[in-house]
mmCIF file of C-alpha atoms in Angstrom:
data_model
loop_
_atom_site.group_PDB
_atom_site.id
_atom_site.type_symbol
_atom_site.label_atom_id
_atom_site.label_comp_id
_atom_site.label_asym_id
_atom_site.label_seq_id
_atom_site.Cartn_x
_atom_site.Cartn_y
_atom_site.Cartn_z
ATOM 1 C CA MET I 47 0.000 0.000 0.000
ATOM 2 C CA ASP I 48 1.444 3.377 -1.003
ATOM 3 C CA ARG I 49 -0.351 5.246 1.780
ATOM 4 C CA PRO I 50 -0.762 4.841 5.542
ATOM 5 C CA ILE I 51 -3.373 2.512 7.002
ATOM 6 C CA THR I 52 -6.253 4.738 8.093
ATOM 7 C CA THR I 53 -8.756 4.475 10.934
ATOM 8 C CA LEU I 54 -11.739 6.768 11.343
ATOM 9 C CA PHE I 55 -12.062 7.254 15.108
ATOM 10 C CA MET I 56 -14.979 9.381 16.289
ATOM 11 C CA LEU I 57 -17.462 9.989 19.085
ATOM 12 C CA MET I 58 -21.063 10.139 17.903
ATOM 13 C CA SER I 59 -24.626 10.078 19.178
ATOM 14 C CA VAL I 60 -26.922 7.104 18.610
ATOM 15 C CA ASP I 61 -28.335 8.945 15.573
ATOM 16 C CA GLY I 62 -24.871 9.520 14.115
ATOM 17 C CA LYS I 63 -24.324 13.170 15.046
ATOM 18 C CA ILE I 64 -20.810 14.403 15.825
ATOM 19 C CA SER I 65 -21.918 17.824 17.026
ATOM 20 C CA THR I 66 -24.712 18.995 19.313
ATOM 21 C CA GLY I 67 -26.072 21.488 16.795
ATOM 22 C CA ALA I 68 -25.643 23.364 13.526
ATOM 23 C CA THR I 69 -23.449 26.263 14.729
ATOM 24 C CA ASP I 70 -19.785 26.331 15.717
ATOM 25 C CA ASN I 71 -20.848 27.441 19.204
ATOM 26 C CA LEU I 72 -22.213 23.934 19.790
ATOM 27 C CA ASP I 73 -19.717 21.113 20.169
ATOM 28 C CA VAL I 74 -19.704 17.679 21.823
ATOM 29 C CA ASP I 75 -16.428 18.340 23.666
ATOM 30 C CA LYS I 76 -17.951 21.399 25.319
ATOM 31 C CA ASP I 77 -21.558 20.245 25.633
ATOM 32 C CA PHE I 78 -21.493 16.546 26.544
ATOM 33 C CA PRO I 79 -19.850 17.233 29.944
ATOM 34 C CA LYS I 80 -22.907 19.362 30.827
ATOM 35 C CA ILE I 81 -25.499 16.657 30.121
ATOM 36 C CA ALA I 82 -26.543 14.267 32.880
ATOM 37 C CA GLY I 83 -26.636 10.695 31.601
ATOM 38 C CA VAL I 84 -23.963 11.480 28.995
ATOM 39 C CA ARG I 85 -21.146 13.064 30.982
ATOM 40 C CA GLU I 86 -20.710 10.082 33.298
ATOM 41 C CA GLY I 87 -19.253 7.794 30.634
ATOM 42 C CA LEU I 88 -17.596 10.402 28.425
ATOM 43 C CA HIS I 89 -14.145 9.807 29.925
ATOM 44 C CA GLN I 90 -14.027 6.422 28.193
ATOM 45 C CA TYR I 91 -13.850 8.044 24.757
ATOM 46 C CA TYR I 92 -10.854 10.154 25.759
ATOM 47 C CA GLU I 93 -9.174 7.160 27.374
ATOM 48 C CA ILE I 94 -9.566 5.128 24.172
ATOM 49 C CA GLU I 95 -8.328 8.109 22.162
ATOM 50 C CA GLN I 96 -5.029 7.920 24.044
ATOM 51 C CA THR I 97 -4.475 4.439 22.581
ATOM 52 C CA THR I 98 -4.919 5.418 18.912
ATOM 53 C CA ASP I 99 -2.184 5.854 16.281
ATOM 54 C CA LEU I 100 0.860 8.089 16.755
ATOM 55 C CA TRP I 101 -0.268 10.045 13.690
ATOM 56 C CA ALA I 102 -3.594 11.892 13.783
ATOM 57 C CA LEU I 103 -5.373 13.873 11.060
ATOM 58 C CA ASN I 104 -7.792 16.705 11.810
ATOM 59 C CA SER I 105 -9.428 19.617 9.998
ATOM 60 C CA GLY I 106 -8.606 23.257 10.659
ATOM 61 C CA ARG I 107 -12.264 24.089 11.199
ATOM 62 C CA VAL I 108 -12.655 21.502 13.957
ATOM 63 C CA GLN I 109 -9.462 22.700 15.613
ATOM 64 C CA GLU I 110 -10.613 26.324 15.434
ATOM 65 C CA LYS I 111 -13.825 25.258 17.218
ATOM 66 C CA MET I 112 -11.691 23.633 19.893
ATOM 67 C CA GLY I 113 -9.885 26.923 20.496
ATOM 68 C CA VAL I 114 -6.331 26.215 19.351
ATOM 69 C CA ASN I 115 -6.015 29.767 18.016
ATOM 70 C CA THR I 116 -6.234 31.159 21.544
ATOM 71 C CA LYS I 117 -5.135 28.309 23.848
ATOM 72 C CA LYS I 118 -1.895 28.574 25.781
ATOM 73 C CA MET I 119 0.999 26.577 24.390
ATOM 74 C CA PRO I 120 0.743 22.846 25.253
ATOM 75 C CA ASN I 121 3.366 20.359 26.338
ATOM 76 C CA LYS I 122 5.039 18.247 23.665
ATOM 77 C CA THR I 123 3.474 14.842 22.943
ATOM 78 C CA PRO I 124 4.803 11.824 20.991
ATOM 79 C CA VAL I 125 1.947 12.220 18.479
ATOM 80 C CA SER I 126 2.466 13.732 15.017
ATOM 81 C CA PHE I 127 -0.483 15.799 13.806
ATOM 82 C CA VAL I 128 -1.714 16.477 10.289
ATOM 83 C CA VAL I 129 -4.212 19.293 9.741
ATOM 84 C CA ILE I 130 -6.036 20.076 6.503
ATOM 85 C CA ASP I 131 -6.722 23.806 6.500
ATOM 86 C CA ASN I 132 -7.036 26.809 4.213
ATOM 87 C CA ASN I 133 -8.252 29.619 6.441
ATOM 88 C CA HIS I 134 -9.159 28.520 9.971
ATOM 89 C CA LEU I 135 -5.788 28.364 11.738
ATOM 90 C CA THR I 136 -3.887 31.515 12.721
ATOM 91 C CA LYS I 137 -0.152 31.797 13.348
ATOM 92 C CA HIS I 138 -0.888 31.090 17.018
ATOM 93 C CA GLY I 139 -2.784 27.950 16.008
ATOM 94 C CA ILE I 140 0.146 26.786 13.890
ATOM 95 C CA ARG I 141 2.586 27.409 16.733
ATOM 96 C CA TYR I 142 0.232 25.556 19.072
ATOM 97 C CA PHE I 143 0.440 22.438 16.898
ATOM 98 C CA CYS I 144 4.203 22.758 16.518
ATOM 99 C CA ALA I 145 4.497 22.823 20.323
ATOM 100 C CA LEU I 146 2.119 19.854 20.677
ATOM 101 C CA SER I 147 3.430 17.630 17.890
ATOM 102 C CA LYS I 148 6.424 15.454 17.270
ATOM 103 C CA GLU I 149 6.001 16.399 13.613
ATOM 104 C CA PHE I 150 3.308 18.763 12.348
ATOM 105 C CA VAL I 151 2.170 18.606 8.727
ATOM 106 C CA LEU I 152 -0.205 21.202 7.304
ATOM 107 C CA ILE I 153 -2.048 20.349 4.087
ATOM 108 C CA THR I 154 -3.315 23.470 2.329
ATOM 109 C CA SER I 155 -4.134 24.993 -1.048
ATOM 110 C CA ASN I 156 -3.811 28.532 0.348
ATOM 111 C CA THR I 157 -0.426 29.919 -0.710
ATOM 112 C CA SER I 158 -0.918 32.808 1.747
ATOM 113 C CA HIS I 159 -1.631 30.581 4.747
ATOM 114 C CA PRO I 160 -0.169 31.957 8.026
ATOM 115 C CA ALA I 161 1.864 28.752 8.347
ATOM 116 C CA PHE I 162 4.270 30.080 5.708
ATOM 117 C CA GLN I 163 5.229 32.818 8.205
ATOM 118 C CA VAL I 164 6.125 30.358 10.966
ATOM 119 C CA ASP I 165 9.654 28.962 11.236
ATOM 120 C CA LYS I 166 9.690 25.746 13.234
ATOM 121 C CA ASP I 167 11.876 22.682 12.673
ATOM 122 C CA ASN I 168 8.954 20.260 12.975
ATOM 123 C CA LEU I 169 6.589 22.204 10.684
ATOM 124 C CA HIS I 170 6.053 20.739 7.209
ATOM 125 C CA ILE I 171 3.666 22.080 4.585
ATOM 126 C CA ILE I 172 2.091 20.117 1.743
ATOM 127 C CA CYS I 173 0.767 22.793 -0.583
ATOM 128 C CA GLN I 174 -1.624 21.554 -3.284
ATOM 129 C CA SER I 175 -3.368 23.585 -5.978
ATOM 130 C CA GLU I 176 -6.441 21.464 -5.233
ATOM 131 C CA LEU I 177 -6.943 19.084 -2.320
ATOM 132 C CA SER I 178 -5.986 15.504 -3.154
ATOM 133 C CA LEU I 179 -6.294 13.225 -0.144
ATOM 134 C CA THR I 180 -4.717 10.348 -2.069
ATOM 135 C CA ASP I 181 -1.594 12.359 -2.917
ATOM 136 C CA ALA I 182 -1.384 13.833 0.583
ATOM 137 C CA LEU I 183 -1.535 10.404 2.233
ATOM 138 C CA ALA I 184 1.087 9.057 -0.165
ATOM 139 C CA LYS I 185 3.417 11.928 0.793
ATOM 140 C CA LEU I 186 2.824 11.359 4.488
ATOM 141 C CA LYS I 187 4.095 7.827 4.047
ATOM 142 C CA SER I 188 6.935 8.377 1.578
ATOM 143 C CA GLU I 189 8.328 11.642 2.974
ATOM 144 C CA TYR I 190 7.487 11.517 6.675
ATOM 145 C CA GLY I 191 7.336 7.795 7.437
ATOM 146 C CA CYS I 192 3.686 7.707 8.486
ATOM 147 C CA GLN I 193 2.559 4.062 8.502
ATOM 148 C CA ARG I 194 -0.791 4.347 10.319
ATOM 149 C CA ILE I 195 -2.976 7.382 10.909
ATOM 150 C CA THR I 196 -6.169 8.088 12.855
ATOM 151 C CA ILE I 197 -8.717 10.342 11.130
ATOM 152 C CA GLN I 198 -10.732 12.663 13.379
ATOM 153 C CA SER I 199 -12.105 15.327 11.081
ATOM 154 C CA GLY I 200 -15.507 16.844 10.387
ATOM 155 C CA GLY I 201 -18.339 15.191 8.492
ATOM 156 C CA THR I 202 -17.582 16.854 5.143
ATOM 157 C CA LEU I 203 -13.933 15.831 5.110
ATOM 158 C CA ASN I 204 -14.876 12.354 6.349
ATOM 159 C CA GLY I 205 -17.192 12.186 3.332
ATOM 160 C CA LEU I 206 -14.267 12.837 0.991
ATOM 161 C CA PHE I 207 -12.265 10.034 2.609
ATOM 162 C CA LEU I 208 -15.253 7.706 2.180
ATOM 163 C CA ARG I 209 -15.932 8.523 -1.474
ATOM 164 C CA GLU I 210 -12.238 8.156 -2.352
ATOM 165 C CA LYS I 211 -12.083 4.753 -0.598
ATOM 166 C CA LEU I 212 -9.438 5.901 1.848
ATOM 167 C CA PHE I 213 -10.792 4.371 5.067
ATOM 168 C CA ASP I 214 -9.393 1.008 6.161
ATOM 169 C CA TYR I 215 -10.967 0.789 9.623
ATOM 170 C CA VAL I 216 -13.769 2.534 11.495
ATOM 171 C CA ASP I 217 -13.709 2.761 15.289
ATOM 172 C CA ILE I 218 -16.731 4.507 16.807
ATOM 173 C CA VAL I 219 -17.668 5.328 20.384
ATOM 174 C CA VAL I 220 -21.451 5.781 20.642
ATOM 175 C CA ALA I 221 -22.772 8.087 23.352
ATOM 176 C CA PRO I 222 -26.244 7.384 24.819
ATOM 177 C CA VAL I 223 -27.970 10.441 23.397
ATOM 178 C CA LEU I 224 -30.183 11.437 20.468
ATOM 179 C CA ILE I 225 -29.435 14.859 18.976
ATOM 180 C CA GLY I 226 -31.386 15.225 15.732
ATOM 181 C CA GLY I 227 -31.444 18.131 13.300
ATOM 182 C CA LYS I 228 -30.980 17.774 9.559
ATOM 183 C CA ASP I 229 -28.295 20.489 9.556
ATOM 184 C CA THR I 230 -26.295 19.011 12.433
ATOM 185 C CA SER I 231 -23.054 17.409 11.275
ATOM 186 C CA THR I 232 -22.998 13.621 11.119
ATOM 187 C CA LEU I 233 -20.207 11.068 11.016
ATOM 188 C CA ILE I 234 -20.219 11.253 7.209
ATOM 189 C CA ASP I 235 -21.534 14.345 5.417
ATOM 190 C CA GLY I 236 -20.727 15.794 2.020
ATOM 191 C CA LYS I 237 -22.331 15.071 -1.310
ATOM 192 C CA SER I 238 -25.214 12.583 -1.399
ATOM 193 C CA LEU I 239 -25.465 9.852 -3.990
ATOM 194 C CA LEU I 240 -27.909 10.517 -6.819
ATOM 195 C CA SER I 241 -28.196 7.214 -8.670
ATOM 196 C CA GLU I 242 -27.771 3.442 -8.370
ATOM 197 C CA ASN I 243 -24.651 3.762 -10.514
ATOM 198 C CA GLU I 244 -22.922 5.407 -7.545
ATOM 199 C CA LEU I 245 -23.576 2.643 -5.011
ATOM 200 C CA SER I 246 -19.963 1.513 -5.363
ATOM 201 C CA GLN I 247 -19.043 4.635 -3.381
ATOM 202 C CA LEU I 248 -20.644 3.224 -0.245
ATOM 203 C CA GLY I 249 -18.374 1.971 2.524
ATOM 204 C CA VAL I 250 -19.250 -1.628 3.377
ATOM 205 C CA LEU I 251 -18.079 -2.706 6.828
ATOM 206 C CA LYS I 252 -17.367 -5.946 8.674
ATOM 207 C CA LEU I 253 -17.858 -5.798 12.436
ATOM 208 C CA GLN I 254 -14.708 -6.876 14.259
ATOM 209 C CA LYS I 255 -15.706 -6.079 17.815
ATOM 210 C CA CYS I 256 -18.623 -4.641 19.761
ATOM 211 C CA THR I 257 -17.748 -3.577 23.295
ATOM 212 C CA VAL I 258 -20.361 -2.566 25.838
ATOM 213 C CA LEU I 259 -18.751 0.199 27.883
ATOM 214 C CA GLU I 260 -19.909 1.689 31.173
ATOM 215 C CA ASP I 261 -22.797 4.150 31.512
ATOM 216 C CA SER I 262 -24.595 2.919 28.341
ATOM 217 C CA TYR I 263 -21.737 3.742 25.948
ATOM 218 C CA LEU I 264 -20.763 1.395 23.091
ATOM 219 C CA ARG I 265 -17.600 0.910 21.071
ATOM 220 C CA LEU I 266 -18.024 -0.435 17.540
ATOM 221 C CA SER I 267 -14.914 -1.524 15.620
ATOM 222 C CA TYR I 268 -15.159 -2.339 11.900
ATOM 223 C CA LYS I 269 -12.925 -3.238 9.011
ATOM 224 C CA VAL I 270 -13.835 -1.615 5.697
ATOM 225 C CA ILE I 271 -14.440 -4.377 3.153
ATOM 226 C CA HIS I 272 -14.930 -2.119 0.130
#
C-alpha cells in the first residue's frame, strides 16, 4: 500500500451526530460534559483516544472550534499531527500544533496561509493547488514515514475520505444520546449519492468487535471491506 493505514475514530450520538447542533458554538467536547446521563461515561472516549495511532489527522475548522487559536501553548506529545486547512488556523494555532506535535504537517491549497510565516523545525507544509487526499496520504508515508494514521475530522472531510475509498478501519464510540437536526453534522456528510450507478461509493463494513462500555456507551470496531 502506497499510503498509511487509516482508521476513522470518532465519538457520535446514537443517531450519528458528531456535534450537538448546527453552529460552531455547539460542540460535543464542550456540551457533553454538561449533560446528565452522557457526561458520566464520556471519559471512556478520551481514554480510548489515548491508545490510537501516533499520527492523527484533523481539519482546521474543527481545531478552530476547539480553540487552538487562543489556547496557551501545550506540552510536547509523541503524536504527530496532520491538519487540513485553508483559512481557519492563525499563526498562534500553527505554533500551538508545533508545540504539541512530534512532527506537524499542514495540508493546504492557500499559498498565503499563516503557516508560511512560521519557522519551526517540525513544521512541514504540503501545498496543493487542489486538495488531493490520495496524494497527501502518499506523501505522508513516503516523505514523513507515516505508517498508520487516525482520522478525526468533520463530516464533510470524512465524506471525501469515504468517497475516495481511503478508510481502512472505522472505530466509533457511541454516546447514549439522540441529537437530531438535519443540519447538524454527522459522522459522514458531504455530497449525497444521486443514482444506483454510484452505489460503489458506499463503505461496506465488517464488524470486528462490539464492546459494551460503562454508563450505556458502546464501542463499535469495523474493518472496511470495500
